[in-house]
mmCIF file of C-alpha atoms in Angstrom:
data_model
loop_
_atom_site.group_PDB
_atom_site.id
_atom_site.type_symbol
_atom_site.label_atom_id
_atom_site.label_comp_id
_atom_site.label_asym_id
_atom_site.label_seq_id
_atom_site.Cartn_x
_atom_site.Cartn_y
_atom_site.Cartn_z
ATOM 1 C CA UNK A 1 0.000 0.000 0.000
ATOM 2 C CA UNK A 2 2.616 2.487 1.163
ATOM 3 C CA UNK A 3 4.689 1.732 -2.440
ATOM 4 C CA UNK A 4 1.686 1.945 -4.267
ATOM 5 C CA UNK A 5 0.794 5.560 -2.540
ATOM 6 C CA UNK A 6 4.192 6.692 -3.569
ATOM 7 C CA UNK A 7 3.697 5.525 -6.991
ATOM 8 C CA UNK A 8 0.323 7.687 -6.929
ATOM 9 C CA UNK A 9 2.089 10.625 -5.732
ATOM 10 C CA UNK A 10 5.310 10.410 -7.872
ATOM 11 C CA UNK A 11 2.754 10.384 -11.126
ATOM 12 C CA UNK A 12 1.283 13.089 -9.751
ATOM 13 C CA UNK A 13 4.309 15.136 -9.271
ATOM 14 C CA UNK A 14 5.126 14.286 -12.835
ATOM 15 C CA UNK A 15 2.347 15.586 -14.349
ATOM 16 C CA UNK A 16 2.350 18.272 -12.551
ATOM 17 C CA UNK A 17 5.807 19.029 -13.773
ATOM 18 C CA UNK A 18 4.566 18.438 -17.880
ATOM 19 C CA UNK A 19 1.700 20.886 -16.978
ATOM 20 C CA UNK A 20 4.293 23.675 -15.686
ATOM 21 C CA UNK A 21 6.494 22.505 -18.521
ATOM 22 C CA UNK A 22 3.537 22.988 -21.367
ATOM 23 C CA UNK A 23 2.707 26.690 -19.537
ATOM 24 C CA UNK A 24 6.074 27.645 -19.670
ATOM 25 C CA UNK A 25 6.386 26.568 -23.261
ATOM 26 C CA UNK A 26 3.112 28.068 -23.949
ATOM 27 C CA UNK A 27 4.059 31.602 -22.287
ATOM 28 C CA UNK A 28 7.308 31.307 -24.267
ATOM 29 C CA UNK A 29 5.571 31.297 -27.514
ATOM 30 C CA UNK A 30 3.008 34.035 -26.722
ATOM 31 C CA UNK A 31 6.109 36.165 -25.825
ATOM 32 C CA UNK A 32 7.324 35.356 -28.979
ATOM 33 C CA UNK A 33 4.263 36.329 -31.260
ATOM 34 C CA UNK A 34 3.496 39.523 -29.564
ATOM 35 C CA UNK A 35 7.305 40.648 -29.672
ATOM 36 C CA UNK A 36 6.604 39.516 -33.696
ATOM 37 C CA UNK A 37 3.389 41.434 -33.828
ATOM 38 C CA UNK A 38 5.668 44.363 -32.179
ATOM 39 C CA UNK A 39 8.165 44.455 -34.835
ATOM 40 C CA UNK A 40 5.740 44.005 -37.574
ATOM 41 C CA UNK A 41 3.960 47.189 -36.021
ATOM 42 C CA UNK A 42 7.356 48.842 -36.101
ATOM 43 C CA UNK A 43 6.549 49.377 -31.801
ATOM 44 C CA UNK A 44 10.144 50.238 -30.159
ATOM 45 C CA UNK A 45 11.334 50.071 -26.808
ATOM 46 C CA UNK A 46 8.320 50.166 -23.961
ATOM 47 C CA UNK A 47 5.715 50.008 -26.504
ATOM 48 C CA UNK A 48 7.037 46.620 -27.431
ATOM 49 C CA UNK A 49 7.410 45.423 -23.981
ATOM 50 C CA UNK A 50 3.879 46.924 -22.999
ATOM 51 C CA UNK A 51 2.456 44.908 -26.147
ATOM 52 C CA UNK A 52 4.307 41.592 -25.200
ATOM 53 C CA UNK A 53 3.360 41.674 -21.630
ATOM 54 C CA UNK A 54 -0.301 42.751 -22.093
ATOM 55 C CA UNK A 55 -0.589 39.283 -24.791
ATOM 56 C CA UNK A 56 1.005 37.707 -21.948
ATOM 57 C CA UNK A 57 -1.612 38.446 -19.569
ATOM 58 C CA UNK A 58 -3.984 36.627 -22.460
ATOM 59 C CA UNK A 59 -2.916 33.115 -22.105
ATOM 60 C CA UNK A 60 -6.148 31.599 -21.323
ATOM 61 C CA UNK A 61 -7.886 33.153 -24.486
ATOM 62 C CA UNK A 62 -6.639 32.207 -27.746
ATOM 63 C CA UNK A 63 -3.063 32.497 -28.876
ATOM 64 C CA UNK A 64 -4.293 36.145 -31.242
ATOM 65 C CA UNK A 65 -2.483 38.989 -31.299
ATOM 66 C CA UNK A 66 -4.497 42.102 -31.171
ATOM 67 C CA UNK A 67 -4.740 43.956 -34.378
ATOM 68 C CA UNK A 68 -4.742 47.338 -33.877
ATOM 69 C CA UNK A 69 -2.417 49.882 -31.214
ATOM 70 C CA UNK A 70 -2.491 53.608 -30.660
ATOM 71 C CA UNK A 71 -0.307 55.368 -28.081
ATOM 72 C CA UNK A 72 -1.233 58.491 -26.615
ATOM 73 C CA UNK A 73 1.288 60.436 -23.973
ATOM 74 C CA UNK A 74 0.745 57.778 -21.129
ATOM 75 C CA UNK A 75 -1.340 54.980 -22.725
ATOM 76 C CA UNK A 76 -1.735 52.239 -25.241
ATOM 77 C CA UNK A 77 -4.997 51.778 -26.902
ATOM 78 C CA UNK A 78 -4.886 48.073 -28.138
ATOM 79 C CA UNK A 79 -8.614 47.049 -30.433
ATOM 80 C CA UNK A 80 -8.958 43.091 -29.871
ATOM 81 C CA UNK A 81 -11.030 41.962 -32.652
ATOM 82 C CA UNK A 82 -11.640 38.945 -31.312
ATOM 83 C CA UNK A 83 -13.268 40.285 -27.655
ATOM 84 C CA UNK A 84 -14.598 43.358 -28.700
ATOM 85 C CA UNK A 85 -12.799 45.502 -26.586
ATOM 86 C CA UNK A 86 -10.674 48.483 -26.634
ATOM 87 C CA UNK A 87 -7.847 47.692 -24.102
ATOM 88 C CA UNK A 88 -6.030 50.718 -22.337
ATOM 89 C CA UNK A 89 -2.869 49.961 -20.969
ATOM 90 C CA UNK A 90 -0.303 52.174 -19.297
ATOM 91 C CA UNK A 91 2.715 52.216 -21.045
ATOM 92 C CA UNK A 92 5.318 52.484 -17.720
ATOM 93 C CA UNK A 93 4.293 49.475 -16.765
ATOM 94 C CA UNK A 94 2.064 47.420 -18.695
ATOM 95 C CA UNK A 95 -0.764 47.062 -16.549
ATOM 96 C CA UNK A 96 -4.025 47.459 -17.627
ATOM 97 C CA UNK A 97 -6.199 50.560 -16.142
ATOM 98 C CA UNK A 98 -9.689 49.013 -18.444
ATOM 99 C CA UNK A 99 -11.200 47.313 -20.765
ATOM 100 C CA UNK A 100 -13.898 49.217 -22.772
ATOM 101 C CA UNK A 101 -16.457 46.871 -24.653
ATOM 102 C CA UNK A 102 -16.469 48.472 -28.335
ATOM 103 C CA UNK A 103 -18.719 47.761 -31.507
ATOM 104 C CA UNK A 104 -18.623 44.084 -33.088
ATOM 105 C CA UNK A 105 -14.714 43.170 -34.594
ATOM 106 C CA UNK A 106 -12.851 46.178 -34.135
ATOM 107 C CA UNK A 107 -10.132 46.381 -37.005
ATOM 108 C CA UNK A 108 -8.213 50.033 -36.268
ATOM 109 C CA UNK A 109 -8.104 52.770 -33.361
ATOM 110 C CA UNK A 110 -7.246 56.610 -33.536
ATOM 111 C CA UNK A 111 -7.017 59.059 -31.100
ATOM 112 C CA UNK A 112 -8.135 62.748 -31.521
ATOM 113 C CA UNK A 113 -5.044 65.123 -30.600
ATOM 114 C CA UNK A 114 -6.208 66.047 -27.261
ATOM 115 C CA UNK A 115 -6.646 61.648 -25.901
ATOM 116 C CA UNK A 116 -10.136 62.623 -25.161
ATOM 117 C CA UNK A 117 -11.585 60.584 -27.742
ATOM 118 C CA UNK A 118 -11.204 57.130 -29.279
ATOM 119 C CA UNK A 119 -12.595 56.542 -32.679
ATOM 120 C CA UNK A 120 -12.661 53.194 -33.609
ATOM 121 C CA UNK A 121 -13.293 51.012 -36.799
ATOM 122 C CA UNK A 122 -15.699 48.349 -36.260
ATOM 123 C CA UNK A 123 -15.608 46.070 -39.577
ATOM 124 C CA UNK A 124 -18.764 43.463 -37.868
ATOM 125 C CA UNK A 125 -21.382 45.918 -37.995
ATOM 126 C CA UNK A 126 -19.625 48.656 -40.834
ATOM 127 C CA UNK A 127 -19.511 51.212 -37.901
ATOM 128 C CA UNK A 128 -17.214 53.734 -36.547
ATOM 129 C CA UNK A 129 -17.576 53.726 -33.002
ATOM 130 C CA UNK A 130 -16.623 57.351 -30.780
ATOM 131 C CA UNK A 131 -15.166 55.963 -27.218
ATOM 132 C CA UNK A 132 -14.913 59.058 -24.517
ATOM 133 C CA UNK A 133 -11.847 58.247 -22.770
ATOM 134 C CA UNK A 134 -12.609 60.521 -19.788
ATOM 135 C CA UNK A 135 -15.584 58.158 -19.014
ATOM 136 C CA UNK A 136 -14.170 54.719 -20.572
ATOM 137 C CA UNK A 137 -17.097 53.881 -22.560
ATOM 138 C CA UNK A 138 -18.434 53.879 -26.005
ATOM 139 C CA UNK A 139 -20.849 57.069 -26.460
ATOM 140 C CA UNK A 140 -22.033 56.189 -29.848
ATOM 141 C CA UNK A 141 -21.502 54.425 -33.115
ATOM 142 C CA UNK A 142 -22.088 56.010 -36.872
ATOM 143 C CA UNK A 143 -22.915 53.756 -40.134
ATOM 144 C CA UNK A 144 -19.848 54.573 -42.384
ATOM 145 C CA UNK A 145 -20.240 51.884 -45.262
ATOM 146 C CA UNK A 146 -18.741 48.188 -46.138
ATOM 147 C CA UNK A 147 -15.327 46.945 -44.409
ATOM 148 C CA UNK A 148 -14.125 49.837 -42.500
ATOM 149 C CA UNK A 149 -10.106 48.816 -42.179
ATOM 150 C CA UNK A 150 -8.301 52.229 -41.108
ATOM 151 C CA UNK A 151 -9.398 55.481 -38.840
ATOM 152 C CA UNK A 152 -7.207 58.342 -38.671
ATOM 153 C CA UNK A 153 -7.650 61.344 -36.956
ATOM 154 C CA UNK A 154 -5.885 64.665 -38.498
ATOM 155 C CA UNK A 155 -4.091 66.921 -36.642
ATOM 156 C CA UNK A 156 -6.513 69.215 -36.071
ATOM 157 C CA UNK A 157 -8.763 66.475 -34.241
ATOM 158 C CA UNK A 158 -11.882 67.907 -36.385
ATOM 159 C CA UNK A 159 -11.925 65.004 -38.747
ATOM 160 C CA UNK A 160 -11.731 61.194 -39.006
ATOM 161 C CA UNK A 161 -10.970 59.191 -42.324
ATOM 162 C CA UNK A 162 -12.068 55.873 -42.482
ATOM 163 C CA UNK A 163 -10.583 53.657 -45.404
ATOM 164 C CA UNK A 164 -13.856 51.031 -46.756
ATOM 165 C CA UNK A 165 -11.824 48.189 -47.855
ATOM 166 C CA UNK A 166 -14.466 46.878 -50.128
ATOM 167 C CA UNK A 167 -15.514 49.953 -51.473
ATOM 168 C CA UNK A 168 -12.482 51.592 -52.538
ATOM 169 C CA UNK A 169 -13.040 54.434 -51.180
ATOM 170 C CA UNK A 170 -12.578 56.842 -47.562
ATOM 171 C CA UNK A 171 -15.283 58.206 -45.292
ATOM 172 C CA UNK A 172 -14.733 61.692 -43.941
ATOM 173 C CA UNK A 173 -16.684 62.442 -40.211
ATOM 174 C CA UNK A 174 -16.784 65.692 -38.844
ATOM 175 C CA UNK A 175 -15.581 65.156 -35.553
#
């Protein structure tokens, strides 16, 4: 009985070890697609690092990077298609101050000039969606046409240009 408990536990302390193995392995490979995603993005330095260890933090959802980033003076905007949410991360540290629920498979994210407002391209529901930052929530959404792919925001923050991917063509909104 007592070799037979020993046997019990020393399977169990295997597997236990392949489980933290697999994580690790796991954790590695995240690491390695966000810092990927990163350099695709062309993110440098603490942008990179704030990407990597915010996918990190993902490990339980699917192995997806997020497809959209916008930095603003103390925070990264990251749109997960795949959630719908608009992430908001600060960039000393990583850590995330909230997740905003945003319009169905948002593609891109701009910021107006002043980081009051989000505007974000929702391709699910051919929306652009206007997120108040002050509050952390989506105000309201505006019917732009087929496959929004890219929001900008010019410099004077009094217009947004959404590219429609299927369409050929680019919606201006008087911000």
């Amino acid at each position: 009985p007592a070799e037979a408990e020993m046997s019990a536990q020393a399977a169990e302390a295997k597997a236990q070890a392949a489980e933290i193995s697999r994580h690790k392995e796991e954790g590695e490979q995240l690491l390695e697609v966000a810092s990927l995603v990163a350099a695709q993005l062309g993110l440098l330095g603490p942008t990179r690092r704030v990407l990597a260890l915010y996918a990190l933090r993902k490990t339980a959802e699917p192995l997806r990077p997020p497809v959209a980033y916008r930095a603003t003076s103390s925070t990264l905007l990251v749109a997960e298609a795949y959630t719908p949410r608009l992430a908001r991360l600060q960039v000393t540290d990583g850590s995330v101050i909230d997740e905003i629920p945003v319009g169905p498979w948002p593609v891109s994210v701009a910021v107006t000039p002043d980081e009051s407002w989000a505007v974000v391209a929702h391709a699910g529901n051919d929306t652009v969606g206007f997120v108040d930052l002050n509050q952390g929530r989506l105000i309201d959404s505006l019917w732009v046409g087929d496959a929004p792919a890219e929001v900008i925001v010019n410099d004077a923050g009094t217009h947004a240009y959404v590219s429609l991917r299927t369409q050929a063509e680019v919606a201006q909104i008087d911000l």
